[in-house]
PDB file of C-alpha atoms and ligand atoms in Angstrom:
ATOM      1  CA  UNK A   1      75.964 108.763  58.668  1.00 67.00           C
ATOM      2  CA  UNK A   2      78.906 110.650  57.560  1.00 77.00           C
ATOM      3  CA  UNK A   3      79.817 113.663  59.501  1.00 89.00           C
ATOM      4  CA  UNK A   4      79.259 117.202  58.456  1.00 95.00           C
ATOM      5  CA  UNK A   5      82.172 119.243  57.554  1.00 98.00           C
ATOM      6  CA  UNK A   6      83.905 121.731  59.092  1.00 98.00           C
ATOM      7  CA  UNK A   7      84.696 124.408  57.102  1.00 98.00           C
ATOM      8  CA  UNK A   8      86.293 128.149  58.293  1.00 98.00           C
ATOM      9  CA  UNK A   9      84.731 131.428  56.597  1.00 98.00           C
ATOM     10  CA  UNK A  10      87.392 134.029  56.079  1.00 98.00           C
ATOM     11  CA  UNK A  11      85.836 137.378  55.862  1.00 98.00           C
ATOM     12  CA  UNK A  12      87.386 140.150  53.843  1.00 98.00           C
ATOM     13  CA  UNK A  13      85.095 142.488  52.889  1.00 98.00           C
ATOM     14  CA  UNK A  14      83.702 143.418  49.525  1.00 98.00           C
ATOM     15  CA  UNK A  15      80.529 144.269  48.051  1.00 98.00           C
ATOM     16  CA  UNK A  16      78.861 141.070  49.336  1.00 98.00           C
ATOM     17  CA  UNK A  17      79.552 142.348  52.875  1.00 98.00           C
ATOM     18  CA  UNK A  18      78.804 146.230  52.488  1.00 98.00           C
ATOM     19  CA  UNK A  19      75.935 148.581  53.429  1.00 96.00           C
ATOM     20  CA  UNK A  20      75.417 151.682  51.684  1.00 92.00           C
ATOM     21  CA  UNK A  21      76.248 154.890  53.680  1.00 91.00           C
ATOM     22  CA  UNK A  22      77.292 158.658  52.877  1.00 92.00           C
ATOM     23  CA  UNK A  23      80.406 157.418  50.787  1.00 89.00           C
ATOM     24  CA  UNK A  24      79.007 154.862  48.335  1.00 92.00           C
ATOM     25  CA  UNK A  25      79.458 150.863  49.423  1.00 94.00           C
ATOM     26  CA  UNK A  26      81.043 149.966  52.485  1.00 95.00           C
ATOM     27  CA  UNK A  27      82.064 146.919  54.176  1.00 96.00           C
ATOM     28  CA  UNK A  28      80.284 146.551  57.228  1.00 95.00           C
ATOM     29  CA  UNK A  29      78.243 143.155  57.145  1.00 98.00           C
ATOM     30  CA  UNK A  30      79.968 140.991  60.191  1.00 98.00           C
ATOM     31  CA  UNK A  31      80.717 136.986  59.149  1.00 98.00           C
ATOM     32  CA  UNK A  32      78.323 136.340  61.506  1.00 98.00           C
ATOM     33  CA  UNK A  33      75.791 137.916  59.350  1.00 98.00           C
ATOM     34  CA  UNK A  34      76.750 136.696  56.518  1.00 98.00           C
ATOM     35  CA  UNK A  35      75.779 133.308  57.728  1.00 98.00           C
ATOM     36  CA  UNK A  36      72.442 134.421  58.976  1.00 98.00           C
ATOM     37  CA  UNK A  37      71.594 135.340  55.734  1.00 98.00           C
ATOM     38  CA  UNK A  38      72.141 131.819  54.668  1.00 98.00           C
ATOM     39  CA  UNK A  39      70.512 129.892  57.610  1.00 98.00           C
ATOM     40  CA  UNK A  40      70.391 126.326  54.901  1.00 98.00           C
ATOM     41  CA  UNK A  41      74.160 126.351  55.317  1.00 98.00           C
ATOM     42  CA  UNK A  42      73.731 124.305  58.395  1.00 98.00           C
ATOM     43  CA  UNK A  43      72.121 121.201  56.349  1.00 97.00           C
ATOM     44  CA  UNK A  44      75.547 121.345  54.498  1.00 98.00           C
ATOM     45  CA  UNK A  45      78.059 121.611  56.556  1.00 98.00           C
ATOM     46  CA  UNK A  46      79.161 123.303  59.846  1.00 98.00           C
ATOM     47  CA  UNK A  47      80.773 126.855  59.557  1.00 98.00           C
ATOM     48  CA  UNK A  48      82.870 128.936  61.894  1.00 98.00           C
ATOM     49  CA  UNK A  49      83.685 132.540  60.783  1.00 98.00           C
ATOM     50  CA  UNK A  50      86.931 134.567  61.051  1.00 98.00           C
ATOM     51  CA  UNK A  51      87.005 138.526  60.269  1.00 98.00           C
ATOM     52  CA  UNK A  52      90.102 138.473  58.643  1.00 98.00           C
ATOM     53  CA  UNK A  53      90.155 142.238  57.008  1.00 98.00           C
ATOM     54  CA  UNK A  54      86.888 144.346  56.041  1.00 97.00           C
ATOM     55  CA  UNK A  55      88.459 146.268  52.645  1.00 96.00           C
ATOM     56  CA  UNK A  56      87.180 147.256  49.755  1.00 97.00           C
ATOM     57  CA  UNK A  57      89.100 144.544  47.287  1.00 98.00           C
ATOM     58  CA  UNK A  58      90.545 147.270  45.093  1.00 97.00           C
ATOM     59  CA  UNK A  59      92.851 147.979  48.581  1.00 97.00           C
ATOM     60  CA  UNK A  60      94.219 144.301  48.661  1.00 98.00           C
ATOM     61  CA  UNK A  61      97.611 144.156  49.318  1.00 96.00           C
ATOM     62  CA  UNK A  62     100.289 141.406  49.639  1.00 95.00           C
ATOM     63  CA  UNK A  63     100.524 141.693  52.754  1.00 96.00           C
ATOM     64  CA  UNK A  64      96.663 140.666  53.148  1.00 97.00           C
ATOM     65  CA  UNK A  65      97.346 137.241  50.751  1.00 97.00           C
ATOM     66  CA  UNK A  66      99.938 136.380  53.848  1.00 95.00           C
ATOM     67  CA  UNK A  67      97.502 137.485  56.352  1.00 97.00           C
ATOM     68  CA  UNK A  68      95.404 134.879  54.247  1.00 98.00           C
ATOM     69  CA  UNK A  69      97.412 132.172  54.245  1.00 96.00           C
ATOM     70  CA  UNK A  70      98.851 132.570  57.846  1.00 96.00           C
ATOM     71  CA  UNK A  71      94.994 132.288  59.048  1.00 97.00           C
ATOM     72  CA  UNK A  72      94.984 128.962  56.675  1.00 97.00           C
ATOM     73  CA  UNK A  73      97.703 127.378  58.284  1.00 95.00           C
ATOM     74  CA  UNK A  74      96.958 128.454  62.100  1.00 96.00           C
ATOM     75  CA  UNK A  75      93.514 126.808  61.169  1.00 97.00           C
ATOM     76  CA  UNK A  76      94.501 123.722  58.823  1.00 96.00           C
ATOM     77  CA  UNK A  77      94.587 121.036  61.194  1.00 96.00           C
ATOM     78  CA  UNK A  78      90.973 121.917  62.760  1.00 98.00           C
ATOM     79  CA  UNK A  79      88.985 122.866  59.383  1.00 98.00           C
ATOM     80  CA  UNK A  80      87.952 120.320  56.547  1.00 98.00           C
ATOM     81  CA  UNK A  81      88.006 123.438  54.222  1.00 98.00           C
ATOM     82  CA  UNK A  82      87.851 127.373  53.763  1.00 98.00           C
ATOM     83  CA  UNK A  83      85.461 129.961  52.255  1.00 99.00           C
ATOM     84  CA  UNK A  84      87.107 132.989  51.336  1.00 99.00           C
ATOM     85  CA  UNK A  85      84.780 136.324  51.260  1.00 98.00           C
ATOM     86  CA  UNK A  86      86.304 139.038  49.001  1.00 98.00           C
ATOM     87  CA  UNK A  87      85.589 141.468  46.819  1.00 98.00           C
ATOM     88  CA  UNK A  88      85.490 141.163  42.807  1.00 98.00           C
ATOM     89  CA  UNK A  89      87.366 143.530  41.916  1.00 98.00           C
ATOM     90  CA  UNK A  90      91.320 141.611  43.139  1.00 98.00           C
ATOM     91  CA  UNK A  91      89.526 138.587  43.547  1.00 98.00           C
ATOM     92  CA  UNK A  92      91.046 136.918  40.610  1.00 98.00           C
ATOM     93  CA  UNK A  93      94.448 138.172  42.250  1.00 98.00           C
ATOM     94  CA  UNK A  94      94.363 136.952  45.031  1.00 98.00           C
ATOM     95  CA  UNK A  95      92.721 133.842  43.973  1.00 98.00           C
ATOM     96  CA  UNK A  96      96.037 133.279  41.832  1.00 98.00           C
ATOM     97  CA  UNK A  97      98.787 134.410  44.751  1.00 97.00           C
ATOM     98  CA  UNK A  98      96.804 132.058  46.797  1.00 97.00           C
ATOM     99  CA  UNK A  99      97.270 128.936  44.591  1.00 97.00           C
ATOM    100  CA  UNK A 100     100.667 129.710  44.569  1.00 95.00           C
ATOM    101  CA  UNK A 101     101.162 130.159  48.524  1.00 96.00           C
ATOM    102  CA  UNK A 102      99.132 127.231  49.065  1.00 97.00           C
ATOM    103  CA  UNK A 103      99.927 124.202  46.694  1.00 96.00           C
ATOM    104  CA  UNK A 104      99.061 120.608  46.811  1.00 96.00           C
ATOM    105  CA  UNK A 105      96.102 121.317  49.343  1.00 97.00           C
ATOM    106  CA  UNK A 106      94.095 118.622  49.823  1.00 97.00           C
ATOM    107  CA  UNK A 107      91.140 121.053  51.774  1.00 98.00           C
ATOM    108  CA  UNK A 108      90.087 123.122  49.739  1.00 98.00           C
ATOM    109  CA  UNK A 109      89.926 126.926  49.522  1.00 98.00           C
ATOM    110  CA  UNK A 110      87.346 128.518  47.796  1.00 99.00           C
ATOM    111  CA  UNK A 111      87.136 132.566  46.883  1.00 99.00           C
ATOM    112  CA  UNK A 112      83.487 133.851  46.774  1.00 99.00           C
ATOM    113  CA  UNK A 113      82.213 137.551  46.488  1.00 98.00           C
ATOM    114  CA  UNK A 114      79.199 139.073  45.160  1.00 98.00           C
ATOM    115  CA  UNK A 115      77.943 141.748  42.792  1.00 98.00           C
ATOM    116  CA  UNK A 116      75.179 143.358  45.137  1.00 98.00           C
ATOM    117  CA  UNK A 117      75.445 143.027  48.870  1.00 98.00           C
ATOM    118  CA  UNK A 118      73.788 140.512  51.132  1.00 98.00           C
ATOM    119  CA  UNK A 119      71.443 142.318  52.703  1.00 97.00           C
ATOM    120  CA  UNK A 120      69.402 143.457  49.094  1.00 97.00           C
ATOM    121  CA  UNK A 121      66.433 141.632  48.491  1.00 97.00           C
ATOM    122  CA  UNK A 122      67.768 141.003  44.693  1.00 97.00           C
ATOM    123  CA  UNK A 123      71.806 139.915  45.426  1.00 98.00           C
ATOM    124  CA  UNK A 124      73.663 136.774  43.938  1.00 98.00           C
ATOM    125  CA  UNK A 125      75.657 136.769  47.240  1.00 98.00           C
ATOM    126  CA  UNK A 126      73.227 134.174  49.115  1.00 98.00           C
ATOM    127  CA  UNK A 127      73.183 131.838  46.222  1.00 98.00           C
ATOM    128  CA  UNK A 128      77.041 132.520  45.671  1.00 98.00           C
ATOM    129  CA  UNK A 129      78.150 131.546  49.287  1.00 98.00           C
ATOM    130  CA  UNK A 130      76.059 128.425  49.588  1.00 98.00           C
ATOM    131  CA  UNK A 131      77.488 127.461  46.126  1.00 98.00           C
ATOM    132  CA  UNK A 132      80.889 128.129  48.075  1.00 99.00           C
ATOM    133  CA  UNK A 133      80.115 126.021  50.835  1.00 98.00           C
ATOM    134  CA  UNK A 134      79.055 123.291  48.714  1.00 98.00           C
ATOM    135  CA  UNK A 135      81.552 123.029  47.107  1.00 98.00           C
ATOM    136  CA  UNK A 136      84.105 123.463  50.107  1.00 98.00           C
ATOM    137  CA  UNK A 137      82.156 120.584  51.802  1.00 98.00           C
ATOM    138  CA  UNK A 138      82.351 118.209  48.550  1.00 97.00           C
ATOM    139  CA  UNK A 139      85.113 115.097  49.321  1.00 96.00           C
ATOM    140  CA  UNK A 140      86.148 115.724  45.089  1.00 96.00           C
ATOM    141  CA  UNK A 141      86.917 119.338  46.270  1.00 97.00           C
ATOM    142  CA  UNK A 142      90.937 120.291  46.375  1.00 97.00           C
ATOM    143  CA  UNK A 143      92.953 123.462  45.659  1.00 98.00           C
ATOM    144  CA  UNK A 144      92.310 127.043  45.412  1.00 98.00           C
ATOM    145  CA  UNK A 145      89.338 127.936  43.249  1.00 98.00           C
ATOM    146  CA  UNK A 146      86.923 130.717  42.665  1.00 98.00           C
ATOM    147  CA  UNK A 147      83.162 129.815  42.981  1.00 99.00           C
ATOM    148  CA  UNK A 148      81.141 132.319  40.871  1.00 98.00           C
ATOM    149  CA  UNK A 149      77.380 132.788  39.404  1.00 98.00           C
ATOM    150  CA  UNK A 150      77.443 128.568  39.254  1.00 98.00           C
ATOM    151  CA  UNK A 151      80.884 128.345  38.049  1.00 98.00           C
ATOM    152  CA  UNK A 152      83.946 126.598  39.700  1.00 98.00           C
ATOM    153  CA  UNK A 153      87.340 128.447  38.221  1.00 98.00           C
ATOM    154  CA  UNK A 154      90.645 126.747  38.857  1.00 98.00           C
ATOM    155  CA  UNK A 155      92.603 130.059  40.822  1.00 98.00           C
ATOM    156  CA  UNK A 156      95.113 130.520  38.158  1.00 98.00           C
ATOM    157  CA  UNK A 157      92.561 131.145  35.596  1.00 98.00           C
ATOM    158  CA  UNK A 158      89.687 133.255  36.592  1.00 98.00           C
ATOM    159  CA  UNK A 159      89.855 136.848  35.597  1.00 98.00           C
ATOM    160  CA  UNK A 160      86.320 139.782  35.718  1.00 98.00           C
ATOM    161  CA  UNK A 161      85.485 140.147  32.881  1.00 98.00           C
ATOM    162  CA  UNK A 162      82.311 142.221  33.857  1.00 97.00           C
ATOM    163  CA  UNK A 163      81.733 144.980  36.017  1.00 95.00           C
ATOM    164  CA  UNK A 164      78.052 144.620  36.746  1.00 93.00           C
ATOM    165  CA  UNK A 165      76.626 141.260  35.589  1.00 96.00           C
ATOM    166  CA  UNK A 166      76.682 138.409  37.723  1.00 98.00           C
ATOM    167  CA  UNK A 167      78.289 136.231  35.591  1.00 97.00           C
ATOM    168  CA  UNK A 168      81.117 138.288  36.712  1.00 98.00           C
ATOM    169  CA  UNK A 169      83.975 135.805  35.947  1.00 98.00           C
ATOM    170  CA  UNK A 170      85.182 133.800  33.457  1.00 98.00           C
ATOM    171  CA  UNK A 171      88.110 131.141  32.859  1.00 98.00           C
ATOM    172  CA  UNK A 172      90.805 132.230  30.838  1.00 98.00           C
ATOM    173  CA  UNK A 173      92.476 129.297  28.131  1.00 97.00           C
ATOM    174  CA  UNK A 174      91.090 126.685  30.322  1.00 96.00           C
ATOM    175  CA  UNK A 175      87.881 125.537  30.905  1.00 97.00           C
ATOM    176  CA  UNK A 176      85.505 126.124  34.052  1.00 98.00           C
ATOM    177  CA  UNK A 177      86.590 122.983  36.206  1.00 98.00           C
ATOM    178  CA  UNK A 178      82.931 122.476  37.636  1.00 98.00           C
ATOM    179  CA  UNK A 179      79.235 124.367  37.328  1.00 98.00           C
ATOM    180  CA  UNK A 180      76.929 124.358  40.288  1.00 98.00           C
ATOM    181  CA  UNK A 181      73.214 124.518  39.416  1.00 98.00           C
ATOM    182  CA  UNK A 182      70.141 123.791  42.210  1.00 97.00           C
ATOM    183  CA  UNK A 183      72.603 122.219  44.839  1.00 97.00           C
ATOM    184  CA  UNK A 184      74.539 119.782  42.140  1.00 98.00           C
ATOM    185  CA  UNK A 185      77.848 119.657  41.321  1.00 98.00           C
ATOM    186  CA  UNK A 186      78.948 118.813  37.928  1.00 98.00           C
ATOM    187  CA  UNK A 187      82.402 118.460  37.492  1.00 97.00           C
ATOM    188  CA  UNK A 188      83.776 118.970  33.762  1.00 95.00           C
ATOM    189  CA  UNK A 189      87.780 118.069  34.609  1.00 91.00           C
ATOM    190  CA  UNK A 190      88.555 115.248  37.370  1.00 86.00           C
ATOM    191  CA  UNK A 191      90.650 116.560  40.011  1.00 86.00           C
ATOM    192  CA  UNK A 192      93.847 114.280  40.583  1.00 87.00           C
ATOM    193  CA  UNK A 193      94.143 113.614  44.042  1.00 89.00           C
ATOM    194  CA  UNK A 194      97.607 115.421  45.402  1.00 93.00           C
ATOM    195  CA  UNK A 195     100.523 113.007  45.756  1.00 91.00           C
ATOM    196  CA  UNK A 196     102.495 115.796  47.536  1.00 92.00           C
ATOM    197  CA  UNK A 197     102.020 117.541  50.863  1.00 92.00           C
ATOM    198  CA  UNK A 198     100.452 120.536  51.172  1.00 94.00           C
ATOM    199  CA  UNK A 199     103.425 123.793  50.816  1.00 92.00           C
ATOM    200  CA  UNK A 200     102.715 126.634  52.272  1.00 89.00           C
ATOM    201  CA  UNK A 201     104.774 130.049  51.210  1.00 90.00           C
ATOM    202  CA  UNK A 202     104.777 133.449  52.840  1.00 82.00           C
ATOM    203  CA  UNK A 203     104.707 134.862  49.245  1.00 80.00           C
ATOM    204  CA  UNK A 204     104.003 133.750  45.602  1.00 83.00           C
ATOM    205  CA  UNK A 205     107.931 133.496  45.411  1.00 79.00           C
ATOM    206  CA  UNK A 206     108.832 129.828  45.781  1.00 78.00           C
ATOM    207  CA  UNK A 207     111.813 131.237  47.884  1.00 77.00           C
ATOM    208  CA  UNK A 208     109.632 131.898  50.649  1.00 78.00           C
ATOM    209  CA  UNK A 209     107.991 128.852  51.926  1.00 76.00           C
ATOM    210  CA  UNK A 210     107.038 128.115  55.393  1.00 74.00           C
ATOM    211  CA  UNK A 211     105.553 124.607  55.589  1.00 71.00           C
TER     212      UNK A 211
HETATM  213  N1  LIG B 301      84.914 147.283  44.874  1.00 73.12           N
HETATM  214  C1  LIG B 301      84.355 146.040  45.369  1.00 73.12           C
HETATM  215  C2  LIG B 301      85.503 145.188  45.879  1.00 73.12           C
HETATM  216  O1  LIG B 301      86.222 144.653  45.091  1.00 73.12           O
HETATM  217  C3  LIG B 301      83.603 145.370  44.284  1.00 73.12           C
HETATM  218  C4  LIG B 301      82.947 144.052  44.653  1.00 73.12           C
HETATM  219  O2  LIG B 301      83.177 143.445  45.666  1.00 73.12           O
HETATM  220  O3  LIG B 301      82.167 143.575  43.803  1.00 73.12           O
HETATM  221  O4  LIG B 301      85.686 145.090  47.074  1.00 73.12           O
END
């Protein structure tokens, strides 16, 4: 039998991690959590978690994509892929700085967020993760992506295009690469495996690359 995957949650925060309190949404849902929301994960693959940041998205910064990436690479060698938490509203963003700081990666790194938190009864953040980790654990799966209400959208693509809907995200000029419906993958465009190694850059300038 072919052994599971490992693949590294990176938590950043977002609506699919907060709790309400005085001030509206906040982030407060530990990684840990998250995963104990979605106890089938386990038949897919197996997951360690990080807490990378706890923000609200719309606070992103550059600095956080190198924070990112940095956590990537410290973790490359030991990880068969990553699952990015984040918020919608920067996700696209970061989604895009990432496929530029990362190139030619053969693990894949997927962005994932929600709409409603995970601790509502009604949230498209449980089906949303395990879509994430799916796809993460999938040998097909390469490159930075965002995984989204069943959709797979290559990183430089995606943009919201809805605020409360949970088909939050769509692809911009290029079709979705992949949709995701009742645990099966169908993928639309055939990833070419990478000839290259995998780059890594400090910054989406190709000046500043580390690896
Ligand atoms: N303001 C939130 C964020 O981007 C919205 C969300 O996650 O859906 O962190």
């Amino acid at each position: 039998m072919q052994q599971k995957k490992r693949i590294l949650l990176l938590a950043t925060g977002g609506t699919i991690a907060s709790r309400k309190s005085d001030n509206g949404l906040k982030p407060q849902i530990t990684p840990e959590e998250l995963i104990e929301y979605i106890p089938q994960v386990k038949e897919i693959c197996d997951v360690e978690a990080v807490q990378l940041l706890n923000l609200d998205s719309t606070n992103m910064e550059p600095s956080h994509w190198k924070l990112m990436v940095h956590a990537i690479w410290e973790h490359y060698d030991d990880f068969d892929g990553f699952v990015i938490a984040h918020g919608t509203d920067t996700m696209a963003y970061t989604a895009a700085a990432l496929s530029y700081m990362v190139q030619n990666t053969k693990k894949p790194i997927v962005i994932t967020g929600a709409q409603k938190p995970i601790d509502l009864e009604i949230t498209d953040a449980k089906s949303n993760l395990i879509d994430s980790f799916l796809y993460a654990a999938d040998d097909r799966s390469q490159g930075v992506q965002i995984v989204f209400d069943g959709k797979v959208i290559a990183g430089t693509r995606a943009k919201k295009v809805r605020s409360k809907s949970y088909n939050a995200f769509s692809s911009i000029d290029y079709p979705s690469l992949a949709v995701i419906q009742d645990m099966n993958i169908m993928r639309y465009i055939p990833m070419l495996p990478y000839e290259e190694d995998c780059l890594l850059y400090t910054s989406p300038s190709p000046r500043d690359r580390t690896r």
